[in-house]
Coordinates of C-alpha atoms in Angstrom, one line a residue:
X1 CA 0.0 -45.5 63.0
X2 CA 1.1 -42.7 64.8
X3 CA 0.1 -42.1 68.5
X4 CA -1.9 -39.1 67.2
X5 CA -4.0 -40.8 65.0
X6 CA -4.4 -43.4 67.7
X7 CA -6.2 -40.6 69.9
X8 CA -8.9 -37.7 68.4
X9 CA -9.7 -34.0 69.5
X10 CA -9.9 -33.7 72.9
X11 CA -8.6 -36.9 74.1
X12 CA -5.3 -36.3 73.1
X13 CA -5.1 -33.0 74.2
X14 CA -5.8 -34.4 77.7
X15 CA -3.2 -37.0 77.5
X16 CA -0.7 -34.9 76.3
X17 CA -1.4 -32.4 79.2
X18 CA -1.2 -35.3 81.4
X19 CA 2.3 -36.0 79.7
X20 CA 3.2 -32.2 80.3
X21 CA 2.4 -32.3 83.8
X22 CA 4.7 -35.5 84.9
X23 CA 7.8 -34.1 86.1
X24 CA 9.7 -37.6 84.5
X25 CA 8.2 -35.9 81.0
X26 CA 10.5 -33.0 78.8
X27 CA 8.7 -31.6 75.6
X28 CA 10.6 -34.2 73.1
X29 CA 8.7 -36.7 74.8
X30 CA 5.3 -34.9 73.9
X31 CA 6.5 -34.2 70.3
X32 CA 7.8 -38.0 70.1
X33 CA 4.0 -39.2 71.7
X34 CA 2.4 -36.4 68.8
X35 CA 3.9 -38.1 66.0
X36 CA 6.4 -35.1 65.5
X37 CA 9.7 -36.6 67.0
X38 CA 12.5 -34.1 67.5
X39 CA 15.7 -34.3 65.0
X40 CA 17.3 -31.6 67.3
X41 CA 16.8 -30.4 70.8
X42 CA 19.2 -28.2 72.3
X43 CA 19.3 -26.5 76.0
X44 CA 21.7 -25.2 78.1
X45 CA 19.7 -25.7 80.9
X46 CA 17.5 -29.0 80.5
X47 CA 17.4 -32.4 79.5
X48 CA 14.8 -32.2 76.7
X49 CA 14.3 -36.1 76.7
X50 CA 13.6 -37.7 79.8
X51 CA 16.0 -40.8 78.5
X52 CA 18.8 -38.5 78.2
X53 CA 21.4 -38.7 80.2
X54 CA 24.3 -37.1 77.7
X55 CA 26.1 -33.4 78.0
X56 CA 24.5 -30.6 77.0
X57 CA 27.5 -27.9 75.9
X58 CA 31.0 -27.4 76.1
X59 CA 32.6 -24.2 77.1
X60 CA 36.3 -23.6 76.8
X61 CA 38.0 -21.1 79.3
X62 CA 40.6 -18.8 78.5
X63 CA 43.3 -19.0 80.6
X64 CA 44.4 -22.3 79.1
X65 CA 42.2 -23.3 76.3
X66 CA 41.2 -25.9 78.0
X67 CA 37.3 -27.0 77.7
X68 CA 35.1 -29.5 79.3
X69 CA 31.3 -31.1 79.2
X70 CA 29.1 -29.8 81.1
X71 CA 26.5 -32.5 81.4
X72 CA 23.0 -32.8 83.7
X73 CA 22.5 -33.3 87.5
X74 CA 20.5 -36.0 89.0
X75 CA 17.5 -33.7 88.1
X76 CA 18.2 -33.5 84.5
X77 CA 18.6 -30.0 84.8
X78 CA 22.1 -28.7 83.9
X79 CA 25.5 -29.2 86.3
X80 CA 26.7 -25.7 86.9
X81 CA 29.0 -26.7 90.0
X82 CA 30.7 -28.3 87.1
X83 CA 31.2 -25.3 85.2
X84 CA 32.3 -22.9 87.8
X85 CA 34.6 -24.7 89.1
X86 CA 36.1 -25.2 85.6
X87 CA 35.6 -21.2 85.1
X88 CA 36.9 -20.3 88.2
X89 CA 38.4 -17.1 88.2
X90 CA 38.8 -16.9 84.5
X91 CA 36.5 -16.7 81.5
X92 CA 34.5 -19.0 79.6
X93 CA 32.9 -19.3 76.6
X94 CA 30.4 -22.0 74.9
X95 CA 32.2 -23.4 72.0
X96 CA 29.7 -26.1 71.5
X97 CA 25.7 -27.3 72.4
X98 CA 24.8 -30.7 72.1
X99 CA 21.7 -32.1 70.3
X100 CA 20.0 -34.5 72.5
X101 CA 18.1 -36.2 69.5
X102 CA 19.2 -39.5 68.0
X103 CA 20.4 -37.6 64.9
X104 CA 23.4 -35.8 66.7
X105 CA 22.4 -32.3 65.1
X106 CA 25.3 -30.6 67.6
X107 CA 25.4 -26.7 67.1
X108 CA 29.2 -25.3 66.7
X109 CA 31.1 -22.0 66.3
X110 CA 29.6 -20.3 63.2
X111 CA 31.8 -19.9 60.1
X112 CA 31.7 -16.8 58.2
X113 CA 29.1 -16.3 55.9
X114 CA 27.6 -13.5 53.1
X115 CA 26.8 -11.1 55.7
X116 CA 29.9 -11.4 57.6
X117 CA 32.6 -13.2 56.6
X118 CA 34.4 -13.8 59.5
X119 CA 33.6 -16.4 62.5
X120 CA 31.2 -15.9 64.9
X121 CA 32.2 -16.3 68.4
X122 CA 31.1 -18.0 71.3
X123 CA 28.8 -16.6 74.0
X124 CA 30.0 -16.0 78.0
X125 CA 28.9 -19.3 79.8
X126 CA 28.5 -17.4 82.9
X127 CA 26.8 -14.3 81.8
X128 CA 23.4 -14.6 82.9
X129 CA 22.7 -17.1 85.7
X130 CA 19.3 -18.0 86.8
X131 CA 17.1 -20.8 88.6
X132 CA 14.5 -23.3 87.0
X133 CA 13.1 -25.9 89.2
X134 CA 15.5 -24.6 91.8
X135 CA 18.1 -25.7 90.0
X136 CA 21.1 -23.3 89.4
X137 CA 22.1 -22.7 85.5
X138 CA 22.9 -20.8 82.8
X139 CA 21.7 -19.3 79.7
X140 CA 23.3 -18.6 76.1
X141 CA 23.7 -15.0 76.2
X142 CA 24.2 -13.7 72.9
X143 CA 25.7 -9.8 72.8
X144 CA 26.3 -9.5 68.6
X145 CA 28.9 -11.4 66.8
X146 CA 27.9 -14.5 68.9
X147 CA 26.6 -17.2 66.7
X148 CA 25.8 -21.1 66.1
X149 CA 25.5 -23.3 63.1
X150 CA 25.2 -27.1 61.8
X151 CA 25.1 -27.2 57.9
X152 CA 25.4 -30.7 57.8
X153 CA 22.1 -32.2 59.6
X154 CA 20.5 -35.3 59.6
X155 CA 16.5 -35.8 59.5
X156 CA 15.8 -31.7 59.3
X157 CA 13.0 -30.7 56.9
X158 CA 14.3 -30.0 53.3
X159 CA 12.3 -28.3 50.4
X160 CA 8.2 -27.9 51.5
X161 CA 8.6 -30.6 54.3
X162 CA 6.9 -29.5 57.4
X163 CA 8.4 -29.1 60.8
X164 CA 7.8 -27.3 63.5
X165 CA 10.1 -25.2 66.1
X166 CA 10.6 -23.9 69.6
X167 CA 12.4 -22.0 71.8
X168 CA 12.3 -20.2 74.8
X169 CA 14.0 -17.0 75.1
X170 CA 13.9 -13.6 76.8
X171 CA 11.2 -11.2 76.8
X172 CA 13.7 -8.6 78.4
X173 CA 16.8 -9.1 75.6
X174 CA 16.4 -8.3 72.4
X175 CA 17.1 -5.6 69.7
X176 CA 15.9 -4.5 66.2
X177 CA 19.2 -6.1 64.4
X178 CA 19.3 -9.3 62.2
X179 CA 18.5 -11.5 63.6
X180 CA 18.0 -13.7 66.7
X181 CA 17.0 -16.7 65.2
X182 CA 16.7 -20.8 65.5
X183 CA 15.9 -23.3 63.1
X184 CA 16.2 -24.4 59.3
X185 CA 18.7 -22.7 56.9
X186 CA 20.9 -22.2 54.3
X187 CA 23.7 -24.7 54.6
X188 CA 26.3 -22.4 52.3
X189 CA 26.2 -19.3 55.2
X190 CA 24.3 -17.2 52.1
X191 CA 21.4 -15.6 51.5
X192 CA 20.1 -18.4 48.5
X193 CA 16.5 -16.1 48.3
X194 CA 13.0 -16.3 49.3
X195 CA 12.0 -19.6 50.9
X196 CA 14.9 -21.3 51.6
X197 CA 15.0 -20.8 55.8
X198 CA 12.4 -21.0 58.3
X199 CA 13.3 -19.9 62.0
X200 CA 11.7 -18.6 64.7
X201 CA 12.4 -15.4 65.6
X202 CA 12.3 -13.0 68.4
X203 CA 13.4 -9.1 68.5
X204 CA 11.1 -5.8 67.6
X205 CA 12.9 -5.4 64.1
X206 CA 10.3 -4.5 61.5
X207 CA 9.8 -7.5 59.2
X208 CA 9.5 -7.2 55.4
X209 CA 5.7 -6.7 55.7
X210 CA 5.9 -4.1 58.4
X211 CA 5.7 -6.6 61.4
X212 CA 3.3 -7.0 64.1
X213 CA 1.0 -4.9 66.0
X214 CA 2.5 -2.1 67.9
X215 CA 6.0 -1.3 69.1
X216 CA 7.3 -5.7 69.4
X217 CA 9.2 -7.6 70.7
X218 CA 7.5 -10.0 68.1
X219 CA 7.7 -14.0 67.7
X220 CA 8.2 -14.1 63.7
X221 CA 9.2 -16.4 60.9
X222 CA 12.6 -15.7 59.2
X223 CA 11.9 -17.5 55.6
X224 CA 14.8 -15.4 54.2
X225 CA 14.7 -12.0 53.0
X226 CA 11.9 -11.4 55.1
X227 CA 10.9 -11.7 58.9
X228 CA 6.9 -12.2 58.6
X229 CA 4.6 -11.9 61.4
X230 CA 2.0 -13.3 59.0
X231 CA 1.4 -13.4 55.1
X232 CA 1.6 -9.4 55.5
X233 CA 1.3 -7.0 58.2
X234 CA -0.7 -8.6 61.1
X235 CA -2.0 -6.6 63.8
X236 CA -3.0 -9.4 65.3
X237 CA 0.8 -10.6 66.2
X238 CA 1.2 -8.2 69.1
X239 CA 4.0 -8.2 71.4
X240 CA 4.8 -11.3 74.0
X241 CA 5.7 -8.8 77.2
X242 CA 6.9 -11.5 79.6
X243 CA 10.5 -12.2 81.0
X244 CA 10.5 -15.7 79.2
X245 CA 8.9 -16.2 76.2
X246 CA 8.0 -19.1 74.5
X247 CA 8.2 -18.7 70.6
X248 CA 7.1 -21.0 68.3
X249 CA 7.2 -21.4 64.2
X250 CA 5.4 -24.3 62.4
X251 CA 5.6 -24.9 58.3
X252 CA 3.7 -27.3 56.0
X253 CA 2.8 -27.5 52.9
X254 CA 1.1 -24.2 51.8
X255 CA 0.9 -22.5 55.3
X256 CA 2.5 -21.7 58.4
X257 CA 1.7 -20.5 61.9
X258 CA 3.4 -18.7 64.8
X259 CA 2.8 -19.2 68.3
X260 CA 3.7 -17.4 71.6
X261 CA 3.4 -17.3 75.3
X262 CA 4.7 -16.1 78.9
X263 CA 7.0 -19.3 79.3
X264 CA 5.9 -18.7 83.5
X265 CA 2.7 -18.7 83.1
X266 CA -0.6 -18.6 81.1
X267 CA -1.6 -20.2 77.3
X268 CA 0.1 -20.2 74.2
X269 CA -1.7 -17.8 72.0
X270 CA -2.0 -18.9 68.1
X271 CA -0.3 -15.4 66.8
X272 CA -0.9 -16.5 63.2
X273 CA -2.2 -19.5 61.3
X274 CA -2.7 -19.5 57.2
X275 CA -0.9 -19.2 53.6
X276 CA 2.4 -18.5 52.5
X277 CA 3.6 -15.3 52.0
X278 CA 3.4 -14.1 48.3
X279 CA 6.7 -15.6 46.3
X280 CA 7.3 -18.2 49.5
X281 CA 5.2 -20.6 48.2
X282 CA 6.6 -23.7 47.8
X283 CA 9.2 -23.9 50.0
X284 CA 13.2 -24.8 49.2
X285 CA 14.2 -25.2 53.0
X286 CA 18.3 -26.3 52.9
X287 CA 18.5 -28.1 56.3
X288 CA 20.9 -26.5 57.7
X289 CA 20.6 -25.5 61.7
X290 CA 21.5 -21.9 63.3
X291 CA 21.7 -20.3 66.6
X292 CA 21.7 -16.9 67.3
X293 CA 22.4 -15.4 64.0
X294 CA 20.7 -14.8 60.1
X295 CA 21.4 -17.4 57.6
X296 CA 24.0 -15.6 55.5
X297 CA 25.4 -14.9 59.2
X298 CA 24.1 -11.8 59.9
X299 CA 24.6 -11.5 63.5
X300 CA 24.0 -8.8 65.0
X301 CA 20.7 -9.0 66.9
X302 CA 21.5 -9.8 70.9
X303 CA 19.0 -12.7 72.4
X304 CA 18.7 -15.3 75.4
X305 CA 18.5 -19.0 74.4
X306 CA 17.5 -21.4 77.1
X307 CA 15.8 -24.5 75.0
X308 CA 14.4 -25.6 71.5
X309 CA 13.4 -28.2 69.4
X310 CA 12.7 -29.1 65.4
X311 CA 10.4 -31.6 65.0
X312 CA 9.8 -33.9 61.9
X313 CA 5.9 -33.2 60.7
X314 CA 3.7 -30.3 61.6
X315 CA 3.0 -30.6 65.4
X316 CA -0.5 -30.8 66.1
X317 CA -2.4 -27.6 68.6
X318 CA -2.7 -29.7 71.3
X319 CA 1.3 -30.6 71.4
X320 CA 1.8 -27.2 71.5
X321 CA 0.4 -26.8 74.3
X322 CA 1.3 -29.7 76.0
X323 CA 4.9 -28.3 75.3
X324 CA 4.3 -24.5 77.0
X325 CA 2.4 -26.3 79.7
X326 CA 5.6 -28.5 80.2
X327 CA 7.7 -25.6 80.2
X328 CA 5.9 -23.5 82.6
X329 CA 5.8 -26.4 85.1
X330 CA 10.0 -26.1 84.8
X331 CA 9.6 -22.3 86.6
X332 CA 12.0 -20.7 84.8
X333 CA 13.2 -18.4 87.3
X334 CA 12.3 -20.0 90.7

C-alpha cells in the first residue's frame, strides 16, 4: 500500500505541505511519499533528494579539454566555487547532468536526429548565474543547437503508462522555435508520429491546435507532432508571466493535465485537465529522456533549465502542490 492510499483528501495534502515546508525535504521526497517515486531528477542547481549526496553535471572547459564534477555544498545546493575555479579564465561547457534517481537516467550530449542530423552541443556553464537560498549557482542556458538526451532509460513510462513531469524554467527566456522541452521521447532521435512523446513544454510557439489564450509563453504538452495546450485550443491555458516558472505535464490512461505557476511565489494553477487529443489516444510513449530540444532533435527553441523530475504513476493534486510549495520555499533568486 502506497503512502497515498494510506492517507485521504485533505489529510494528505497537509502532510505533504508539511513535507514541502521542511528545509531537510526536495520534491523527490514528496513524489516518493505520493506513491509517484522519481526515475529521473535532474538540476543544476539542487539536490532533488534530500539523501543525495552525488554530482549533479560535468562541464568540460576549453582550453584543455579537461572536465570535472561539479557536486553539492553542505546545503545541497550546487558547488559553484568548484566550477569557477575550474572555468577560470576560459570557457566551459556542460557536457553532462546527472540523474539523482536510483535508475541513473544521466542526460548527455545529443546525437543527431531527423530534424538535425548533426550533434547538439553543450550549453555555457557560466552563462546565467543566479541565487536560491543564497546560495550561488548556475543554470542550463540553452541559446539553439544546445541539447540533451538519454535513449536508453530505465523505469520511464512506455506505451499508455502514466507519469508525471516537472520543471522549472524561465519566464523571461524563451522563443517560438521547436522546442524547449523535458521528458519522454522517441529513443531513435525521429519523429515516430502522434503519441509517442510526452514533455513539458515552455515557449509562445503556436501548438497544433492554435495554443493557449493570448500572446504565451505557454506551459504545453509536446506528444509529437503537436504542442497542445489542451485537447484543442484552450483559452483557458493563458500565459505564466513570472521570472521562474514552474511547468508541469501529467499523462494517464485516457487524459492528461498541465499545470503552471510563479516558481517565487503563489499556487499552481490547473491549466488543463481531461481527454486525449483526437488520434493520441492510446499512447505509444518510447522512454527515451530529452533536454532542451524536440524529439527528432529539433533544437532550435532557446530556454532556462534549473530542475525536473519524471515520476512513475500519475502524481496526485495535492503532490503538486506540495512540489511548487517546495520550490518556492528554495527562493529562486534570493
Amino acid at each position: 500500500i502506497s503512502p497515498r492510499q494510506k492517507m485521504a483528501g485533505g489529510h494528505l495534502l497537509v502532510f505533504l505541505l508539511g513535507l514541502a515546508a521542511s528545509d531537510a525535504v526536495r520534491p523527490c521526497d514528496i513524489y516518493q511519499h505520493d506513491g509517484t517515486p522519481c526515475v529521473a531528477a535532474h538540476s543544476t542547481v539542487r539536490a532533488l533528494f534530500s539523501a543525495y549526496r552525488g554530482s549533479l553535471y560535468v562541464v568540460r572547459r576549453q582550453s584543455d579539454n579537461k572536465t570535472t564534477e561539479i557536486g553539492l555544498n553542505s546545503n545541497g545546493f550546487a558547488d559553484s566555487a568548484t566550477q569557477d575555479t575550474f572555468c577560470a579564465k576560459t570557457n566551459c561547457t556542460i557536457i553532462r547532468i546527472f540523474d539523482q534517481s536510483p535508475k541513473a537516467n544521466h542526460l548527455h550530449l545529443a546525437h543527431g536526429g531527423g530534424a538535425v542530423h548533426t550533434p547538439d552541443v553543450g550549453v555555457n556553464a557560466t552563462k546565467d548565474p543566479l541565487h536560491i537560498s543564497g546560495n550561488r549557482v548556475y543554470s542550463a542556458y540553452f541559446e539553439g543547437g544546445m541539447g540533451y538526451r538519454n535513449d536508453k532509460t530505465s523505469g520511464v513510462a512506455k506505451g499508455d503508462e502514466p507519469e508525471s513531469i516537472y520543471m522549472v524554467t524561465s519566464g523571461k527566456h524563451y522563443n517560438d522555435k521547436c522546442c524547449f522541452d523535458y521528458g519522454n521521447a522517441e529513443t531513435n532521435n525521429l519523429d515516430d508520429g502522434r503519441g509517442v512523446m510526452e514533455c513539458v513544454y515552455f515557449g509562445n510557439k503556436r501548438g497544433w491546435d492554435g495554443g493557449g489564450g493570448g500572446k504565451g509563453p505557454w506551459v504545453m504538452a509536446d506528444l509529437e507532432k503537436g504542442l497542445w495546450a489542451g485537447s484543442g485550443r484552450n483559452p483557458n491555458n493563458t500565459a505564466i508571466e513570472a521570472v521562474f516558472v514552474t511547468a508541469m505535464v501529467k499523462g494517464r490512461a485516457g487524459g492528461f493535465a498541465l499545470k503552471g505557476g510563479d516558481a517565487q511565489g503563489g499556487t499552481l494553477r490547473t491549466l488543463y485537465n481531461g481527454p486525449r487529443p483526437r488520434r493520441y489516444n492510446p499512447m505509444k510513449k518510447q522512454g527515451a529522456i530529452i533536454l532542451g530540444i524536440g524529439g527528432d532533435n529539433s533544437n532550435w527553441a532557446v530556454g532556462t533549465f534549473f530542475e525536473g523530475a519524471v515520476t512513475s504513476g500519475f502524481s496526485s493534486d495535492a503532490a503538486d502542490d506540495a512540489v511548487h510549495a517546495n520550490i518556492v520555499a528554495a527562493q529562486y533568486g534570493h
